[in-house]
Structures are given as structure tokens and as C-alpha cells.
mmCIF file of C-alpha atoms in Angstrom:
data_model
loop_
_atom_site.group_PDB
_atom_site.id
_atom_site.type_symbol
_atom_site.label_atom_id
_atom_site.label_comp_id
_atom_site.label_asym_id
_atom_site.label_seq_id
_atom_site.Cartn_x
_atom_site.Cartn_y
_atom_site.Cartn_z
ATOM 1 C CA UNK A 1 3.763 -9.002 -2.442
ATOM 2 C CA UNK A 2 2.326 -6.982 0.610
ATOM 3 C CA UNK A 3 4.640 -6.440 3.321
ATOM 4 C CA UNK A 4 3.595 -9.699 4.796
ATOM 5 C CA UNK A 5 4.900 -11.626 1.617
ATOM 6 C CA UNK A 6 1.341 -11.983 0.518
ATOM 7 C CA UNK A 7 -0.028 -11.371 -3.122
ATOM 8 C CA UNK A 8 -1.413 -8.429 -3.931
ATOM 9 C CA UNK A 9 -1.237 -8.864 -7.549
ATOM 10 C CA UNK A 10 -0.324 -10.916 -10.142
ATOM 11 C CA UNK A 11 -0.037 -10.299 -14.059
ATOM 12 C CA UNK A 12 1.377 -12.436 -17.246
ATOM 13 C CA UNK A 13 2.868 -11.104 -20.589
ATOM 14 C CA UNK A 14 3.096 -13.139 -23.191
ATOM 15 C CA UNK A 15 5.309 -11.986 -26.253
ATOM 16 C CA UNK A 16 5.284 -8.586 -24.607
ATOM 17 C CA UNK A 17 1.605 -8.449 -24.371
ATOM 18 C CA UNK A 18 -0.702 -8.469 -21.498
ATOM 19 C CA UNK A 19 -2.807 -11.889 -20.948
ATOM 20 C CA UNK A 20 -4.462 -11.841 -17.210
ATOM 21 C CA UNK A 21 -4.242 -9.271 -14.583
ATOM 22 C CA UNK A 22 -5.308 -9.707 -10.717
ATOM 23 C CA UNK A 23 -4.781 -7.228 -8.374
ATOM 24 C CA UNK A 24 -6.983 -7.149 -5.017
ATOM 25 C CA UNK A 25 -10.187 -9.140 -5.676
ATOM 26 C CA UNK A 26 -10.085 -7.957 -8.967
ATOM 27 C CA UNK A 27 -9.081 -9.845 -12.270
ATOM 28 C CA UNK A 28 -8.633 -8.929 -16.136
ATOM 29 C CA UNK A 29 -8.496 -5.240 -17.198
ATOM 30 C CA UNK A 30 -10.445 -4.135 -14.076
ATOM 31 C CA UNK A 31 -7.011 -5.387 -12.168
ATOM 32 C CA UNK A 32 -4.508 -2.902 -14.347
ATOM 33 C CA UNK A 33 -7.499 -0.238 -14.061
ATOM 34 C CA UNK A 34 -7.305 0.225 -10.231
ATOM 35 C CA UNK A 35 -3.257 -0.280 -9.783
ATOM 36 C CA UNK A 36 -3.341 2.896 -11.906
ATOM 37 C CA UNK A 37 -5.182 4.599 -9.473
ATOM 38 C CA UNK A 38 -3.664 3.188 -6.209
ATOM 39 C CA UNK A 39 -2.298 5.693 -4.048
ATOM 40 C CA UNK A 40 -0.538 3.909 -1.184
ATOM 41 C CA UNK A 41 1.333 0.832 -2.784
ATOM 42 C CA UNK A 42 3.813 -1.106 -0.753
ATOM 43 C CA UNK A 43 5.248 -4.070 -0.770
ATOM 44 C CA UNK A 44 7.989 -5.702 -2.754
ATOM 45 C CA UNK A 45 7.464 -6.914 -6.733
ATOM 46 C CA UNK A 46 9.484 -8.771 -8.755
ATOM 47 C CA UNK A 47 9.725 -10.864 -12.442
ATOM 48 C CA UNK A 48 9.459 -14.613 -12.733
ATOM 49 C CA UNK A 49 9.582 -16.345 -16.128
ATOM 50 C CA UNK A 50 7.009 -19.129 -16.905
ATOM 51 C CA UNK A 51 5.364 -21.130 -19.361
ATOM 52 C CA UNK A 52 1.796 -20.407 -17.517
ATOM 53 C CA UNK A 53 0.616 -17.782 -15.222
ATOM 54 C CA UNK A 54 1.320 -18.257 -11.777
ATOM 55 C CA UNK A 55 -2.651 -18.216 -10.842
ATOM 56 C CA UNK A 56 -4.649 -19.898 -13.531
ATOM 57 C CA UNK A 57 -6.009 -16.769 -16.246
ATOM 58 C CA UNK A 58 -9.654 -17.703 -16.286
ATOM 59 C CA UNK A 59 -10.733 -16.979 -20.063
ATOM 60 C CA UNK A 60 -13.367 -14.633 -19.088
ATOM 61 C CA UNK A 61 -10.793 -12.352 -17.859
ATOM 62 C CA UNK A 62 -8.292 -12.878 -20.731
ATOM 63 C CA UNK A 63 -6.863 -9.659 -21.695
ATOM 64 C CA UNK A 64 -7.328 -8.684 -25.296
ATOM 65 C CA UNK A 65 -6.669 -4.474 -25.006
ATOM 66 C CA UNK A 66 -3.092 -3.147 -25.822
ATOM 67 C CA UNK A 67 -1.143 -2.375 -23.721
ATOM 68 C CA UNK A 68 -0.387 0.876 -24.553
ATOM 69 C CA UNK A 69 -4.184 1.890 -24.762
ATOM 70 C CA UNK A 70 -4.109 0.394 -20.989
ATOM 71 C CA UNK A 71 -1.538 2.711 -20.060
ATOM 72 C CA UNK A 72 -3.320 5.889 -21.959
ATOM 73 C CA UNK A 73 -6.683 5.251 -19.814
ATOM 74 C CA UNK A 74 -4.613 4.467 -16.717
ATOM 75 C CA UNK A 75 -4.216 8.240 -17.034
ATOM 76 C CA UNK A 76 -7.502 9.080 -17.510
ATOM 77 C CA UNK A 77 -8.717 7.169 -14.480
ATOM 78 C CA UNK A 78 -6.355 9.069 -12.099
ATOM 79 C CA UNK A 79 -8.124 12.174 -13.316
ATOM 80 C CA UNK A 80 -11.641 10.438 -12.681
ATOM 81 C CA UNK A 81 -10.906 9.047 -9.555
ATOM 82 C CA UNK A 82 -10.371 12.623 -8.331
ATOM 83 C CA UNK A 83 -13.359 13.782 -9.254
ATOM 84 C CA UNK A 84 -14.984 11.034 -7.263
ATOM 85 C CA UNK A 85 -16.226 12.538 -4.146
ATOM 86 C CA UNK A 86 -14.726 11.417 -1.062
ATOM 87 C CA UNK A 87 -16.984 8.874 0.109
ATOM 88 C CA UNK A 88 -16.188 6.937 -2.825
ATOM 89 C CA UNK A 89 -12.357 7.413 -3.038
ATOM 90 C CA UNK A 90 -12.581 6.460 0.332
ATOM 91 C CA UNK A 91 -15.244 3.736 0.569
ATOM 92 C CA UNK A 92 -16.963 4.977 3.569
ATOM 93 C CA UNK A 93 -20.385 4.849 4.757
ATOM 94 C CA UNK A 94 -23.328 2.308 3.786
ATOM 95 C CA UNK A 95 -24.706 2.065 0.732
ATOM 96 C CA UNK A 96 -28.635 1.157 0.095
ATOM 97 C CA UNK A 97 -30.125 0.974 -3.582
ATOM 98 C CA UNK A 98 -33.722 2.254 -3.633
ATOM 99 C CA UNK A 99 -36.052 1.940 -7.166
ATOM 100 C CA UNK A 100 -33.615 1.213 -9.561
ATOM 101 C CA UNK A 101 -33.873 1.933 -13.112
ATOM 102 C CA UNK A 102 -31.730 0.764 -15.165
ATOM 103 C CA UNK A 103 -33.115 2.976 -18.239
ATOM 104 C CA UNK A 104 -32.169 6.143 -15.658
ATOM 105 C CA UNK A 105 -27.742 6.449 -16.057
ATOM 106 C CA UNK A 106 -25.384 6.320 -19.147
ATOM 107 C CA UNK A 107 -25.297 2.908 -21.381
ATOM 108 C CA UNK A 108 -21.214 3.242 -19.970
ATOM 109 C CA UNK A 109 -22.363 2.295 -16.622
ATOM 110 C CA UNK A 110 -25.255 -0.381 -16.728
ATOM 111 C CA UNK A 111 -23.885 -3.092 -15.939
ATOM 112 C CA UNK A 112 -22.249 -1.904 -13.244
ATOM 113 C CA UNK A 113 -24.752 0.115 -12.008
ATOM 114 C CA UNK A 114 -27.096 -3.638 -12.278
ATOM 115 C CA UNK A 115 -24.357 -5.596 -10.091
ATOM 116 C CA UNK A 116 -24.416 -3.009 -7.150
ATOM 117 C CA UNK A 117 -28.027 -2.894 -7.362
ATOM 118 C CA UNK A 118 -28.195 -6.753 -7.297
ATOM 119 C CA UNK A 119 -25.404 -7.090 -4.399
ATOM 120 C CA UNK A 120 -27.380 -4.220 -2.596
ATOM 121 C CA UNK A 121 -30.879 -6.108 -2.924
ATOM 122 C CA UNK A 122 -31.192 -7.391 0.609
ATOM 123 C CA UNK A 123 -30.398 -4.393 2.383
ATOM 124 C CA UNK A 124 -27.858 -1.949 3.197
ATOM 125 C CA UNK A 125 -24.254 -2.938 2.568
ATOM 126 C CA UNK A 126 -20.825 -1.063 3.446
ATOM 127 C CA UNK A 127 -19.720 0.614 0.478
ATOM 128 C CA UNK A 128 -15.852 -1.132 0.675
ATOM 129 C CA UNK A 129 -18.225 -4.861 0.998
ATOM 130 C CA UNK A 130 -20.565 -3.809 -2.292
ATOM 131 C CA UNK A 131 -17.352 -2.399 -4.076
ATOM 132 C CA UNK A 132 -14.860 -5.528 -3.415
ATOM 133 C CA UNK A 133 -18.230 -7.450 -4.557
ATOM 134 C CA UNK A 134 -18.785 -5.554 -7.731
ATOM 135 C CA UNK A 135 -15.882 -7.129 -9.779
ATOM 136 C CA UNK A 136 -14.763 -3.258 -10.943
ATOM 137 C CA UNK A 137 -12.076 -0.840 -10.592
ATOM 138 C CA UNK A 138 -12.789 2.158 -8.306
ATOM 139 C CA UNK A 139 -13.104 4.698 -10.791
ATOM 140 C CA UNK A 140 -15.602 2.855 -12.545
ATOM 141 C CA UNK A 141 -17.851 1.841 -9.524
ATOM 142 C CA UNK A 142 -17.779 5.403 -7.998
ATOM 143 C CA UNK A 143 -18.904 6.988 -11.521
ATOM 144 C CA UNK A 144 -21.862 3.978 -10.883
ATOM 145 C CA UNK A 145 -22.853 5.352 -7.699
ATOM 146 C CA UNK A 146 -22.578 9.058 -8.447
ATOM 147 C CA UNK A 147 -25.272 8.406 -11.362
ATOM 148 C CA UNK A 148 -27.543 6.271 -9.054
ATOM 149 C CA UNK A 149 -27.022 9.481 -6.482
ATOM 150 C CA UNK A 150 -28.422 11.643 -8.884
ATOM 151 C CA UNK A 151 -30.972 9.593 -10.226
ATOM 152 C CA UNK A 152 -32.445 9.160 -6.556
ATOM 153 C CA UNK A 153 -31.637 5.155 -6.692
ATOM 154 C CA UNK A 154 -28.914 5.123 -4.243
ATOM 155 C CA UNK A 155 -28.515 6.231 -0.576
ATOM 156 C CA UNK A 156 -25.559 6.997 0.946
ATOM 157 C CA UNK A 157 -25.520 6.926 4.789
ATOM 158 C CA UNK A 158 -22.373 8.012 6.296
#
């Protein structure tokens, strides 16, 4: 809970494993991917034991990843999110897709590199707007837009 009592997140073990995960607009394993890089967390959290999760777990978000392999690439994506240069980390500026190829970019980032070009199709967009959009942890959507950067699909104005 934010500071406001608010949700910020929300995630259900079952048996000690991890079922659903939302944190932000996100859901699933994108939700665990960008607490782990969260810098300025605050609010208050607590435990609350229950038959179901508090929000309904949608199945297409189900978790099915151990939890200890969560916790290994939740260390990996705090290196990765540094290298992201600042107008990522930091979701500044406007963001407008131009000829995208989706042959042009690793096989790793396709379908995330699709989604901002399809939430980008009518125009420019802020870059928070496309990312809280894209349904993906930071680290994952910045690596996106660095490759459509370098391929020449992707405009940053700042």
C-alpha cells in the first residue's frame, strides 16, 4: 500500500510458490520483474492469508517460473536497468516509431518491440504512456527501445 493506503501491488503464494503477481499496471512475472528494479519504494506491506488471491489471478498471467530463478534474474535486471540510458530509466521525452521491422532486433525482444510499435501507430506518445501501455517491466521495454534506436525505427524527442 502507497502512502495513501492504496495498492501498489499485490502477489499470492500458494504452497510456498508464486501464483499471480501485480505491481503498477503490470501483472504475472512482468510484476516481480520491475519491483526488482524499483528504486524509490514506499509505502507500508503486509501478509494476509486466503483461500484466493485478493484480485482475481487472470490465467494468462499465472505464474509458472520458480521462485528462486525469479529472484536470480531480479539480479540481473538491476544490472540491465543501469545500462539503460537515462531517458528510459527515467521515462522522459516522446516516443515516435518510424518503419518498423520486426526482422531488424533480437528474437528476445519482438514482441515487445511489436506492442510499442502498435501502441505508437497513431503518432507520437510519451514514453511513461507507451511504457505503462506495453504490459512489460522496465528493463525489458528500455532494451526494446534501445534496439529500435539503433535500428533507425524509433525516435526519441526529448
Amino acid at each position: 500500500l502507497n502512502d495513501k493506503r492504496d495498492s501498489i501491488g499485490n502477489f499470492f503464494f500458494v504452497e510456498g510458490k508464486l501464483l499471480f503477481g501485480q505491481f503498477q499496471h503490470l501483472r504475472g512475472v512482468e510484476a516481480c520483474r520491475q519491483l526488482f528494479i524499483e528504486h524509490q519504494l514506499e509505502g507500508g506491506f503486509s501478509y494476509k492469508r486466503a483461500e484466493k488471491p485478493t484480485n482475481p489471478a487472470d490465467e494468462l498471467y499465472v505464474i509458472n517460473e520458480d521462485i528462486e530463478d525469479i529472484v536470480f534474474e531480479g539480479a540481473l535486471l538491476r544490472d540491465g536497468f543501469q545500462l539503460l540510458p537515462d531517458v528510459f530509466k527515467h521515462l522522459r521525452g516522446i516516443l515516435q516509431v518510424k518503419d518498423f521491422d520486426p526482422q531488424k532486433g533480437s528474437p528476445d525482444t519482438l514482441e515487445t518491440r511489436e506492442r510499442i510499435a502498435q501502441i505508437c501507430e497513431n503518432g507520437p506518445l510519451a514514453t511513461r504512456d507507451v511504457w505503462s501501455r506495453s504490459a512489460v517491466a522496465l528493463v525489458g521495454f528500455g532494451k526494446a527501445c534501445v534496439e529500435m534506436q539503433n535500428h533507425g525505427q524509433l525516435e526519441v524527442k526529448l
